[in-house]
Structures are given as structure tokens and as C-alpha cells.
Short mmCIF file of C-alpha atoms in Angstrom, two decimals:
data_model
loop_
_atom_site.label_atom_id
_atom_site.label_comp_id
_atom_site.label_asym_id
_atom_site.label_seq_id
_atom_site.Cartn_x
_atom_site.Cartn_y
_atom_site.Cartn_z
CA MET A 29 -106.82 -37.46 -27.93
CA PRO A 30 -106.41 -39.67 -31.01
CA GLU A 31 -102.95 -40.93 -31.94
CA SER A 32 -103.05 -39.09 -35.27
CA TYR A 33 -103.29 -35.79 -33.40
CA PHE A 34 -99.64 -35.83 -32.40
CA HIS A 35 -96.91 -34.18 -34.48
CA VAL A 36 -99.17 -33.44 -37.40
CA ARG A 37 -96.68 -31.79 -39.73
CA GLY A 38 -98.50 -30.43 -42.74
CA ALA A 39 -101.94 -31.02 -41.21
CA HIS A 40 -104.57 -28.36 -41.67
CA VAL A 41 -105.72 -25.98 -38.98
CA ARG A 42 -108.29 -24.37 -41.29
CA GLY A 43 -111.74 -24.34 -39.74
CA ALA A 44 -110.68 -26.15 -36.55
CA HIS A 45 -111.38 -25.12 -32.98
CA PHE A 46 -108.90 -25.83 -30.20
CA PRO A 47 -109.25 -25.45 -26.44
CA VAL A 48 -105.73 -23.97 -26.43
CA ALA A 49 -103.58 -22.75 -29.31
CA VAL A 50 -99.84 -22.38 -28.65
CA VAL A 51 -98.18 -20.11 -31.20
CA GLY A 52 -94.51 -21.00 -31.59
CA GLY A 53 -92.76 -24.37 -31.48
CA GLY A 54 -89.43 -23.48 -29.91
CA GLN A 55 -88.34 -24.45 -26.41
CA ALA A 56 -91.12 -22.33 -24.89
CA GLY A 57 -93.94 -23.69 -27.05
CA LEU A 58 -92.79 -27.28 -26.66
CA SER A 59 -92.50 -26.88 -22.89
CA MET A 60 -96.02 -25.47 -22.82
CA SER A 61 -97.27 -28.43 -24.83
CA TYR A 62 -95.65 -30.94 -22.47
CA CYS A 63 -97.20 -29.30 -19.41
CA LEU A 64 -100.64 -29.04 -21.00
CA ARG A 65 -100.44 -32.67 -22.07
CA ARG A 66 -99.69 -33.76 -18.50
CA ARG A 67 -102.87 -32.01 -17.39
CA GLY A 68 -104.93 -33.54 -20.17
CA VAL A 69 -105.62 -30.18 -21.83
CA GLU A 70 -106.19 -30.53 -25.57
CA HIS A 71 -104.21 -28.06 -27.63
CA ILE A 72 -102.33 -27.41 -30.84
CA VAL A 73 -98.80 -26.04 -31.32
CA ILE A 74 -98.47 -23.92 -34.47
CA GLU A 75 -94.90 -23.38 -35.68
CA ALA A 76 -94.14 -21.09 -38.63
CA ASN A 77 -91.07 -23.03 -39.73
CA ARG A 78 -89.85 -26.26 -38.17
CA VAL A 79 -88.62 -27.16 -34.73
CA GLY A 80 -85.16 -25.73 -34.08
CA HIS A 81 -85.46 -23.07 -36.79
CA GLU A 82 -84.11 -20.22 -34.68
CA TRP A 83 -81.06 -22.23 -33.66
CA ARG A 84 -80.56 -23.79 -37.07
CA GLU A 85 -80.99 -20.70 -39.25
CA ARG A 86 -80.08 -17.71 -37.06
CA ARG A 87 -76.87 -18.92 -35.43
CA TRP A 88 -73.39 -19.06 -36.89
CA ASP A 89 -71.48 -22.28 -37.57
CA SER A 90 -69.31 -22.21 -34.43
CA PHE A 91 -72.17 -21.13 -32.13
CA CYS A 92 -72.54 -22.90 -28.80
CA LEU A 93 -74.41 -22.35 -25.56
CA VAL A 94 -72.87 -20.01 -23.00
CA THR A 95 -74.50 -21.90 -20.13
CA PRO A 96 -73.47 -25.47 -19.20
CA ASN A 97 -75.44 -28.37 -20.57
CA TRP A 98 -76.71 -29.32 -17.11
CA GLN A 99 -78.85 -26.18 -17.21
CA CYS A 100 -80.84 -27.62 -20.12
CA LYS A 101 -83.96 -28.71 -18.24
CA LEU A 102 -86.91 -28.88 -20.59
CA PRO A 103 -89.91 -30.41 -18.74
CA GLY A 104 -89.50 -34.16 -18.48
CA PHE A 105 -86.39 -34.05 -20.63
CA PRO A 106 -83.28 -32.77 -18.82
CA TYR A 107 -79.90 -33.07 -20.52
CA ARG A 108 -78.79 -36.71 -20.42
CA GLY A 109 -75.59 -36.51 -22.45
CA ALA A 110 -72.05 -37.41 -21.48
CA ASP A 111 -70.83 -33.84 -21.02
CA PRO A 112 -73.02 -32.02 -18.48
CA ASP A 113 -70.35 -29.38 -17.85
CA GLY A 114 -69.80 -28.78 -21.56
CA PHE A 115 -71.62 -26.49 -23.96
CA MET A 116 -73.77 -27.85 -26.76
CA VAL A 117 -72.92 -26.55 -30.21
CA ARG A 118 -75.58 -25.36 -32.63
CA ASP A 119 -76.39 -28.71 -34.24
CA GLU A 120 -76.54 -30.45 -30.87
CA ILE A 121 -79.05 -27.85 -29.65
CA VAL A 122 -81.23 -28.51 -32.69
CA ARG A 123 -80.98 -32.24 -32.07
CA TYR A 124 -81.92 -31.75 -28.40
CA LEU A 125 -85.16 -30.04 -29.49
CA GLU A 126 -85.88 -32.64 -32.16
CA ASP A 127 -85.32 -35.41 -29.62
CA TYR A 128 -87.73 -33.64 -27.28
CA VAL A 129 -90.42 -33.75 -29.98
CA ALA A 130 -89.75 -37.45 -30.53
CA PHE A 131 -89.87 -38.00 -26.76
CA PHE A 132 -93.45 -36.83 -26.14
CA ARG A 133 -94.85 -36.32 -29.66
CA PRO A 134 -96.66 -32.99 -29.21
CA PRO A 135 -99.67 -31.95 -31.31
CA LEU A 136 -97.41 -29.92 -33.55
CA VAL A 137 -98.15 -28.31 -36.91
CA GLU A 138 -95.06 -27.04 -38.72
CA GLY A 139 -94.86 -24.62 -41.64
CA VAL A 140 -97.96 -22.62 -40.65
CA THR A 141 -97.65 -18.91 -39.81
CA VAL A 142 -100.13 -17.07 -37.60
CA THR A 143 -100.62 -13.61 -39.10
CA ARG A 144 -103.45 -12.27 -36.96
CA LEU A 145 -104.88 -12.89 -33.51
CA ARG A 146 -107.99 -11.19 -32.20
CA ARG A 147 -110.90 -11.88 -29.92
CA ALA A 148 -114.31 -12.31 -31.51
CA ALA A 149 -117.53 -10.96 -30.02
CA SER A 150 -118.34 -14.50 -28.88
CA GLY A 151 -115.27 -14.49 -26.63
CA VAL A 152 -113.20 -17.03 -28.54
CA PHE A 153 -109.90 -16.11 -30.16
CA GLU A 154 -109.72 -16.04 -33.94
CA LEU A 155 -106.38 -16.89 -35.51
CA THR A 156 -105.65 -16.09 -39.12
CA THR A 157 -102.95 -18.38 -40.44
CA SER A 158 -101.24 -19.24 -43.72
CA ASP A 159 -103.40 -22.38 -43.69
CA GLY A 160 -106.67 -20.56 -43.08
CA ASP A 161 -108.60 -19.44 -40.01
CA CYS A 162 -109.09 -21.33 -36.77
CA THR A 163 -110.35 -20.51 -33.29
CA ALA A 164 -109.28 -21.22 -29.73
CA ASP A 165 -110.63 -20.68 -26.25
CA GLN A 166 -107.18 -19.72 -24.96
CA VAL A 167 -103.91 -18.75 -26.63
CA VAL A 168 -100.28 -18.90 -25.53
CA VAL A 169 -97.91 -16.70 -27.52
CA ALA A 170 -94.57 -18.51 -27.34
CA THR A 171 -92.70 -16.75 -30.13
CA GLY A 172 -89.96 -15.34 -27.92
CA PRO A 173 -88.66 -11.74 -27.92
CA TYR A 174 -86.31 -11.83 -30.91
CA HIS A 175 -88.53 -11.29 -33.93
CA ALA A 176 -86.90 -8.88 -36.36
CA PRO A 177 -83.21 -7.95 -36.68
CA SER A 178 -82.60 -4.42 -35.47
CA VAL A 179 -80.17 -2.34 -37.52
CA PRO A 180 -79.76 1.39 -36.86
CA ARG A 181 -80.86 3.79 -39.59
CA MET A 182 -77.31 5.12 -39.82
CA ALA A 183 -76.43 1.89 -41.67
CA GLU A 184 -78.14 3.40 -44.72
CA ARG A 185 -75.32 5.94 -44.93
CA LEU A 186 -72.58 3.40 -45.50
CA PRO A 187 -71.15 3.30 -49.04
CA ASP A 188 -72.74 0.78 -51.39
CA GLY A 189 -69.47 -1.14 -51.67
CA ILE A 190 -69.51 -2.11 -47.99
CA HIS A 191 -70.99 -5.56 -47.37
CA GLN A 192 -73.47 -5.37 -44.47
CA ILE A 193 -75.16 -8.18 -42.57
CA HIS A 194 -76.96 -8.57 -39.26
CA SER A 195 -75.50 -11.01 -36.75
CA SER A 196 -78.47 -13.35 -37.31
CA HIS A 197 -77.28 -13.84 -40.90
CA TYR A 198 -73.60 -14.37 -40.08
CA ARG A 199 -72.37 -17.94 -40.60
CA ASP A 200 -68.56 -18.00 -40.84
CA PRO A 201 -65.60 -15.77 -41.80
CA ALA A 202 -65.45 -17.16 -45.36
CA GLN A 203 -68.93 -15.76 -45.97
CA LEU A 204 -67.54 -12.21 -45.91
CA PRO A 205 -65.45 -10.63 -48.67
CA GLU A 206 -61.72 -10.36 -48.11
CA GLY A 207 -60.60 -7.39 -46.05
CA GLY A 208 -61.16 -5.98 -42.61
CA VAL A 209 -64.44 -6.39 -40.74
CA LEU A 210 -66.16 -3.94 -38.42
CA VAL A 211 -68.38 -5.56 -35.78
CA VAL A 212 -70.80 -3.15 -34.13
CA GLY A 213 -72.02 -4.20 -30.70
CA THR A 214 -70.54 -6.21 -27.85
CA GLY A 215 -73.39 -8.23 -26.51
CA GLN A 216 -72.97 -12.00 -26.55
CA SER A 217 -73.34 -12.27 -30.32
CA GLY A 218 -71.06 -9.36 -31.15
CA CYS A 219 -68.25 -10.54 -28.90
CA GLN A 220 -68.44 -14.15 -30.07
CA ILE A 221 -68.57 -13.19 -33.75
CA ALA A 222 -65.63 -10.83 -33.27
CA GLU A 223 -63.72 -13.71 -31.68
CA ASP A 224 -64.71 -16.06 -34.51
CA LEU A 225 -63.35 -13.63 -37.08
CA HIS A 226 -60.25 -12.88 -35.01
CA LEU A 227 -59.37 -16.57 -34.64
CA ALA A 228 -59.74 -16.95 -38.42
CA GLY A 229 -57.03 -14.34 -38.92
CA ARG A 230 -59.30 -11.50 -40.06
CA GLN A 231 -58.51 -7.92 -39.09
CA VAL A 232 -61.37 -7.07 -36.78
CA HIS A 233 -62.51 -3.61 -35.71
CA LEU A 234 -64.97 -3.69 -32.80
CA ALA A 235 -67.30 -0.90 -31.65
CA VAL A 236 -67.59 -1.58 -27.93
CA GLY A 237 -70.83 -0.91 -26.08
CA SER A 238 -71.76 -1.03 -22.40
CA ALA A 239 -72.52 -4.75 -22.08
CA PRO A 240 -71.06 -6.38 -18.95
CA ARG A 241 -68.94 -9.52 -18.88
CA VAL A 242 -68.52 -12.47 -16.54
CA ALA A 243 -65.63 -14.84 -15.99
CA ARG A 244 -66.15 -18.36 -17.27
CA PHE A 245 -64.44 -20.05 -14.33
CA TYR A 246 -63.50 -18.88 -10.86
CA ARG A 247 -62.10 -20.71 -7.86
CA GLY A 248 -62.30 -24.12 -9.43
CA ARG A 249 -65.80 -24.00 -10.93
CA ASP A 250 -67.85 -22.47 -13.68
CA CYS A 251 -69.26 -19.18 -12.43
CA VAL A 252 -72.71 -20.38 -13.50
CA ALA A 253 -72.40 -23.26 -11.02
CA TRP A 254 -71.49 -20.89 -8.20
CA LEU A 255 -74.35 -18.53 -9.06
CA ASP A 256 -76.75 -21.46 -9.23
CA ASP A 257 -75.74 -22.57 -5.72
CA MET A 258 -76.17 -18.98 -4.55
CA GLY A 259 -79.79 -18.93 -5.73
CA HIS A 260 -79.13 -16.31 -8.40
CA TYR A 261 -81.21 -18.08 -11.04
CA THR A 262 -84.24 -18.59 -8.84
CA ARG A 263 -84.61 -14.91 -7.93
CA THR A 264 -87.87 -13.64 -9.35
CA ILE A 265 -88.58 -10.36 -11.07
CA ASP A 266 -90.78 -9.38 -8.11
CA GLU A 267 -87.67 -9.12 -5.91
CA PHE A 268 -86.31 -6.16 -7.89
CA ASP A 269 -87.40 -2.56 -7.37
CA GLU A 270 -86.98 -1.73 -11.06
CA ALA A 271 -88.55 -4.70 -12.84
CA ASP A 272 -88.69 -2.98 -16.23
CA ALA A 273 -85.00 -2.09 -16.06
CA VAL A 274 -84.08 -5.67 -15.15
CA ARG A 275 -86.06 -7.03 -18.10
CA MET A 276 -84.12 -4.78 -20.47
CA ARG A 277 -80.66 -5.71 -19.18
CA VAL A 278 -78.05 -6.81 -21.68
CA ASN A 279 -76.64 -10.29 -21.10
CA HIS A 280 -73.07 -10.71 -19.84
CA TYR A 281 -70.65 -11.78 -22.54
CA VAL A 282 -68.70 -15.02 -22.15
CA THR A 283 -68.29 -18.11 -24.33
CA GLY A 284 -68.62 -21.88 -24.13
CA ARG A 285 -66.35 -22.36 -27.14
CA ASP A 286 -63.65 -25.04 -26.84
CA GLY A 287 -64.85 -26.02 -23.38
CA GLY A 288 -65.53 -22.49 -22.21
CA ARG A 289 -63.38 -19.43 -21.53
CA ASP A 290 -63.55 -15.72 -20.83
CA ILE A 291 -64.08 -13.22 -23.59
CA ASP A 292 -61.47 -10.56 -22.80
CA LEU A 293 -61.68 -7.67 -25.24
CA ARG A 294 -58.47 -6.26 -23.82
CA ALA A 295 -56.66 -9.46 -24.77
CA PHE A 296 -58.11 -9.23 -28.27
CA ALA A 297 -56.76 -5.67 -28.54
CA ARG A 298 -53.35 -6.75 -27.29
CA ASP A 299 -53.33 -9.38 -30.04
CA GLY A 300 -54.26 -7.00 -32.85
CA MET A 301 -58.01 -6.36 -32.75
CA ARG A 302 -58.87 -2.65 -33.01
CA LEU A 303 -61.28 -1.37 -30.37
CA TYR A 304 -63.41 1.77 -30.48
CA GLY A 305 -66.15 3.30 -28.38
CA ARG A 306 -69.83 3.27 -29.26
CA LEU A 307 -70.54 4.08 -32.92
CA THR A 308 -72.31 7.45 -33.16
CA THR A 309 -72.08 8.80 -36.71
CA ILE A 310 -71.43 7.70 -40.29
CA ARG A 311 -70.36 10.26 -42.88
CA GLY A 312 -69.47 8.55 -46.13
CA THR A 313 -66.48 6.33 -45.42
CA THR A 314 -65.75 8.08 -42.12
CA LEU A 315 -67.15 6.68 -38.87
CA GLU A 316 -67.18 8.51 -35.55
CA PHE A 317 -67.24 6.95 -32.11
CA ALA A 318 -68.08 8.11 -28.60
CA ASP A 319 -65.22 8.73 -26.19
CA ASP A 320 -66.35 5.86 -23.95
CA LEU A 321 -64.10 2.90 -24.79
CA LYS A 322 -62.16 3.00 -21.53
CA ALA A 323 -65.32 3.51 -19.51
CA ASN A 324 -67.03 0.57 -21.21
CA LEU A 325 -64.07 -1.76 -20.71
CA ASP A 326 -63.72 -0.70 -17.08
CA HIS A 327 -67.43 -1.22 -16.48
CA ALA A 328 -67.37 -4.73 -17.97
CA ASP A 329 -64.40 -5.65 -15.79
CA ALA A 330 -66.02 -4.16 -12.69
CA VAL A 331 -69.14 -6.28 -13.20
CA ALA A 332 -67.05 -9.43 -13.64
CA GLU A 333 -65.03 -8.67 -10.51
CA GLY A 334 -68.20 -7.84 -8.59
CA ILE A 335 -69.54 -11.30 -9.38
CA LYS A 336 -66.30 -12.76 -8.05
CA ASP A 337 -66.74 -10.68 -4.87
CA ALA A 338 -70.17 -12.25 -4.37
CA ILE A 339 -68.74 -15.74 -4.93
CA ASP A 340 -65.95 -15.06 -2.42
CA ALA A 341 -68.50 -13.92 0.16
CA TYR A 342 -70.60 -17.03 -0.43
CA ILE A 343 -67.57 -19.32 -0.06
CA GLU A 344 -66.46 -17.61 3.13
CA ALA A 345 -69.91 -17.51 4.73
CA ARG A 346 -70.50 -21.22 4.17
CA GLY A 347 -66.97 -22.49 4.57
CA VAL A 348 -66.98 -24.06 1.12
CA PRO A 349 -63.59 -25.58 0.25
CA ALA A 350 -62.35 -23.87 -2.92
CA PRO A 351 -58.92 -23.01 -4.29
CA VAL A 352 -57.76 -19.41 -4.05
CA GLU A 353 -57.42 -17.68 -7.39
CA PRO A 354 -55.68 -14.40 -8.25
CA ARG A 355 -57.89 -11.64 -9.54
CA TYR A 356 -57.96 -10.37 -13.09
CA VAL A 357 -55.28 -7.89 -14.14
CA PRO A 358 -56.00 -5.87 -17.32
CA VAL A 359 -53.63 -6.86 -20.11
CA TRP A 360 -54.25 -3.77 -22.25
CA GLU A 361 -55.32 -0.18 -21.79
CA PRO A 362 -56.59 2.15 -24.51
CA SER A 363 -54.13 4.91 -25.27
CA GLY A 364 -55.72 7.90 -26.92
CA GLN A 365 -59.09 6.47 -27.83
CA PRO A 366 -59.63 6.63 -31.61
CA GLY A 367 -62.64 8.82 -32.32
CA ARG A 368 -62.70 8.26 -36.07
CA LEU A 369 -62.20 5.46 -38.55
CA ASP A 370 -61.86 5.71 -42.30
CA LEU A 371 -63.22 2.50 -43.81
CA ALA A 372 -61.26 2.80 -47.02
CA ALA A 373 -57.95 3.61 -45.33
CA ALA A 374 -58.41 0.72 -42.90
CA GLY A 375 -59.31 -1.72 -45.67
CA ILE A 376 -62.70 -2.54 -44.15
CA THR A 377 -65.02 -4.28 -46.60
CA SER A 378 -67.72 -5.65 -44.26
CA VAL A 379 -69.83 -4.56 -41.31
CA VAL A 380 -71.59 -7.01 -39.00
CA TRP A 381 -74.40 -5.35 -37.08
CA SER A 382 -74.67 -7.13 -33.71
CA THR A 383 -77.30 -4.70 -32.56
CA GLY A 384 -80.00 -7.04 -31.34
CA PHE A 385 -83.60 -7.57 -32.30
CA ARG A 386 -86.91 -5.79 -31.95
CA ARG A 387 -90.23 -7.24 -30.91
CA ASP A 388 -93.00 -7.47 -33.49
CA HIS A 389 -96.40 -8.19 -32.02
CA ARG A 390 -98.36 -6.20 -34.56
CA TRP A 391 -100.27 -9.34 -35.49
CA ILE A 392 -101.81 -9.46 -32.02
CA GLU A 393 -104.92 -7.28 -31.73
CA ALA A 394 -105.34 -7.04 -27.98
CA PRO A 395 -104.88 -4.13 -25.54
CA VAL A 396 -102.12 -5.78 -23.50
CA PHE A 397 -99.02 -3.83 -24.56
CA ASP A 398 -97.25 -0.88 -22.97
CA GLY A 399 -95.91 2.15 -24.82
CA ARG A 400 -92.79 0.25 -25.92
CA GLY A 401 -94.75 -2.67 -27.30
CA TYR A 402 -93.91 -4.96 -24.38
CA PRO A 403 -96.76 -7.25 -23.26
CA MET A 404 -97.98 -6.36 -19.79
CA HIS A 405 -98.39 -9.54 -17.79
CA TRP A 406 -97.91 -11.26 -14.47
CA ARG A 407 -95.98 -14.49 -14.91
CA GLY A 408 -97.21 -14.62 -18.50
CA ALA A 409 -100.91 -14.08 -17.84
CA THR A 410 -102.32 -10.85 -19.27
CA SER A 411 -105.35 -8.74 -18.44
CA ALA A 412 -107.07 -10.17 -21.53
CA PRO A 413 -108.71 -13.38 -20.25
CA GLY A 414 -107.26 -16.41 -21.99
CA LEU A 415 -104.26 -14.66 -23.58
CA HIS A 416 -100.84 -15.65 -22.27
CA PHE A 417 -97.17 -15.18 -23.11
CA LEU A 418 -94.32 -17.60 -22.54
CA GLY A 419 -90.59 -17.41 -23.16
CA LEU A 420 -90.02 -13.71 -22.47
CA PRO A 421 -86.73 -12.62 -20.85
CA TRP A 422 -87.21 -12.32 -17.09
CA GLN A 423 -90.85 -13.34 -17.46
CA HIS A 424 -90.54 -14.55 -13.90
CA SER A 425 -86.86 -15.32 -13.31
CA TRP A 426 -83.48 -15.16 -15.06
CA GLY A 427 -84.12 -18.52 -16.73
CA SER A 428 -87.45 -17.55 -18.29
CA GLY A 429 -87.25 -18.24 -22.00
CA ARG A 430 -84.07 -20.28 -21.57
CA PHE A 431 -83.62 -24.01 -21.31
CA GLU A 432 -82.96 -23.58 -17.59
CA ALA A 433 -86.36 -22.36 -16.39
CA VAL A 434 -88.82 -22.03 -19.24
CA GLY A 435 -90.37 -25.27 -18.01
CA ARG A 436 -91.18 -23.76 -14.62
CA ASP A 437 -92.99 -20.88 -16.29
CA ALA A 438 -94.82 -23.31 -18.58
CA GLU A 439 -95.96 -25.41 -15.63
CA PHE A 440 -97.34 -22.34 -13.89
CA LEU A 441 -99.24 -21.20 -16.98
CA ALA A 442 -100.54 -24.71 -17.61
CA GLY A 443 -102.06 -24.71 -14.15
CA HIS A 444 -103.67 -21.34 -14.74
CA ILE A 445 -104.98 -22.37 -18.15
CA ASP A 446 -106.38 -25.62 -16.80
CA ALA A 447 -108.08 -23.82 -13.90
CA ALA A 448 -109.63 -21.29 -16.28
CA ARG A 449 -110.85 -24.12 -18.51
CA ARG A 450 -112.43 -25.97 -15.60
CA THR A 451 -114.10 -22.80 -14.33
CA ALA A 452 -115.53 -22.09 -17.76
CA ASP A 453 -116.81 -25.66 -18.03
CA VAL A 454 -118.53 -25.44 -14.63
CA CYS A 455 -120.10 -22.06 -15.47
CA SER A 456 -121.33 -23.36 -18.80
CA THR A 457 -122.85 -26.43 -17.15
CA LEU A 458 -124.60 -24.39 -14.47
CA THR A 459 -125.97 -21.69 -16.77
CA GLY A 460 -126.36 -23.62 -19.97
CA ALA A 461 -124.59 -20.87 -21.89
CA PRO A 462 -120.92 -20.34 -22.72
CA LEU A 463 -119.15 -17.73 -20.65
CA GLU A 464 -115.84 -16.01 -21.04
CA LEU A 465 -113.00 -17.78 -19.33
CA ALA A 466 -112.02 -16.96 -15.78
CA PRO A 467 -110.40 -13.53 -15.29
CA ALA A 468 -106.69 -13.32 -15.89
CA LEU A 469 -104.21 -13.05 -13.06
CA PRO A 470 -103.31 -9.54 -11.89
CA VAL A 471 -100.91 -7.68 -14.13
CA GLY A 472 -97.63 -6.63 -12.50
#
């Protein structure tokens, strides 16, 4: 491959043909590129923006990883900094990805959006892009699962004077008008944004959902370190009876801020944050909530304590020396759960919707999706020969799509892609005519 082929920002894809096209230049796409490069498979990585865009543009100013730095294990480029037990902040994450690009110089085109993908009658894939059309023998879709912010339709019923933003557009407390803030949703983003506002002295109202939590540290170590030793992160999706349910699980909330700590919503409430159950209805300035605040808080605590139970059992079974630590005691209990909230009376001027994202694969014209729009695959390989996905949550294990294990998934797919390429080359040589690539792996 010629030297000029690497990191070709601004280069044209119009009219070109590639053995493999990787769509998306985040941690998944870059990992795929590294693994293909090692196998000598020519390819192109097409990124709609620039490397690190998701971290740079869709994370707030105080954002940091919730997993320790030592879990950052991109292929050939594990974390080498001075703080392996710390948590990289947003700009450090961006720099980590940029350094990865500088490290192996992938064949990367930035600023080009793929708007359509379909298979031609000849068997090759046709990609329509903002730079014109190109073709590829095989395609890896590495655009992740978080495509479009998801905001419930009930948001349309809020008064015009209420400032509304999705969590992906939140940057810092000063961005919001003066007054109280309602945060809807208690996944990782919702809890961390609520904390960010709370620490800035804002009056925060939080609609609490059913997301679980996990303690940051227990018995002398980060819980992530214990779970890693216990093999939690190497369990594969095939080991679960309900694979679809596992893939849709909400992440546990915790934070790496200021060296890492628990996110305890009860402690926030004790210190002045107002907690409510799940938001159900909006009528003008009046909001109604489900009567599930206590149940949601109890559930989150039960999950956290259950994880501690598993750690205790592991320590005892293996005789691991570890300090004894008292268990969590709730510092606040809801008393008469508030079922309604008047925005005007409470002085609320802003709502932050921390309600997640939805997938958008409408640009892919291939019969590989289920009724919910989720790509059906086995370890990223679909039933459409030559079409693959990488970076999906629980694609194969907990770390799929994350810095921790996306490289393992990429290495597997690279092997499959290379084998399919070699098979196609042999068939073409023997028959003198191009054939479709080798059949895809079985779909789970």
C-alpha cells in the first residue's frame, strides 16, 4: 500500500473501489483498521466528522470515563499514561484516539458521510457518500449504537419558555438559564449531569428511572478491578439465556470524577436535590410522576449490594487478602413521594433530557435487521455475505464497543474478512469469474 494512502484527510473516495470499507472512525473503526492492516488487507476508513468527534462534541466539559484507564486497550495501543487507576477526562480521551491515529496512520478519510449502502447485482457493495459513490467487496459498519438523541414526544407539551436540551448537547451549568433544572433520566449521563449541576449550586430536580448502580470502590479496590479478576468482562453473550435482554440493559451509574466515587442519589436528596419517580405526563406547567421512586432507589441499591456479595464470595473462595468494609446504609428515604411538580412554582427554567439515543440504520439497504431495527449478527457477521458490524453493545462481551474489548471483536472480524477475501480470490482464480464472497457466519 503506498505511503500516501494513510490518513488521507480530505482525499476523494469518488469512483474508487476498496477491498474493505470501514464506515466510522471512532474506537471501533480504528481498531478494525489496525487489525486489517496487520493482516495486509487493503481498506479505507470513512469518518463523517473527525476522529474523536463523539467524545469531543457530545460530552460535557467535566465528562470522564467511568472505567479505569487500564481498561483502555485499543489493539497495539494500550493505555501507557502515569495514572492507570485514574479516569481520563474528555480531552484526554480525544487525545488518546488522536495519538492512536498517529501511532499506526490508518487509511482514514475524514469529513465524508456515507448516506447509502446497498449491494449491487454484481455482488459488490455500493456506497453513496458526500464525496460521491464508491464500491467495496466487504463493509464494516462501525458507527456505534448512539446515532440520534432520543427525546420523548411529551417534551413537545412543555411551555415555550422552558429551555430544553438533550444530554448530548449539555456542556456546563452556565450554559443553562438561571433557575432550577429538571433532569429526566438516571442512566450514567443523567446522574453525572445532575451531579455536575448540583455541585455548581443549581437547584436540581431529578426524575429517577430504573437504572442500577455500582459502588466505585469496595474492600480496598475499584469494583471494576474485582469484576475483571472474576471474569465478568470476558463472559460472552452466548452464556446468557436472554441475549436480547442483556443487550438492552441500562449501564450501572457511577463516576470517575475527582478520582472516582459512588453516585448516591439518596445523598443528593439529603443535600437538597429533589427526587421524583419516572416522568409520565406533562400538562402545561404541571408534570406527573409514577409512584416508583422508592422502588427505583431500592432496586439500584440492591444491585450494588449484590455485586458486593459476589465480590465477597470471590474473596472468600480464593482466600484473597482484602480489608473488611461495612455495607452501605441508606442516608435518605423518600417520605410521601411527590407525584406532581409545577414548573413555575418550583422556579424550573430548564429541562435536560437524559433519555438516551436511538439507532438509525436507514441508510443501510440490506435485510439484516430485526423488528426493532437491531442488526442480526453473530459476533458482528451478518447473514448478508461481506456485511459486518463492529462496536455494538454486547456484540460479543461486556466490553464490545468499549475501549476494553472492541479490539478483540475487531481481531475476530478481521480474521473472518481475510478468510472470506482469500476464499473469493481462490474461487476467482479457479473459475476465472468473480464470485460472491464466502457465506457469512451463522446468525445468533
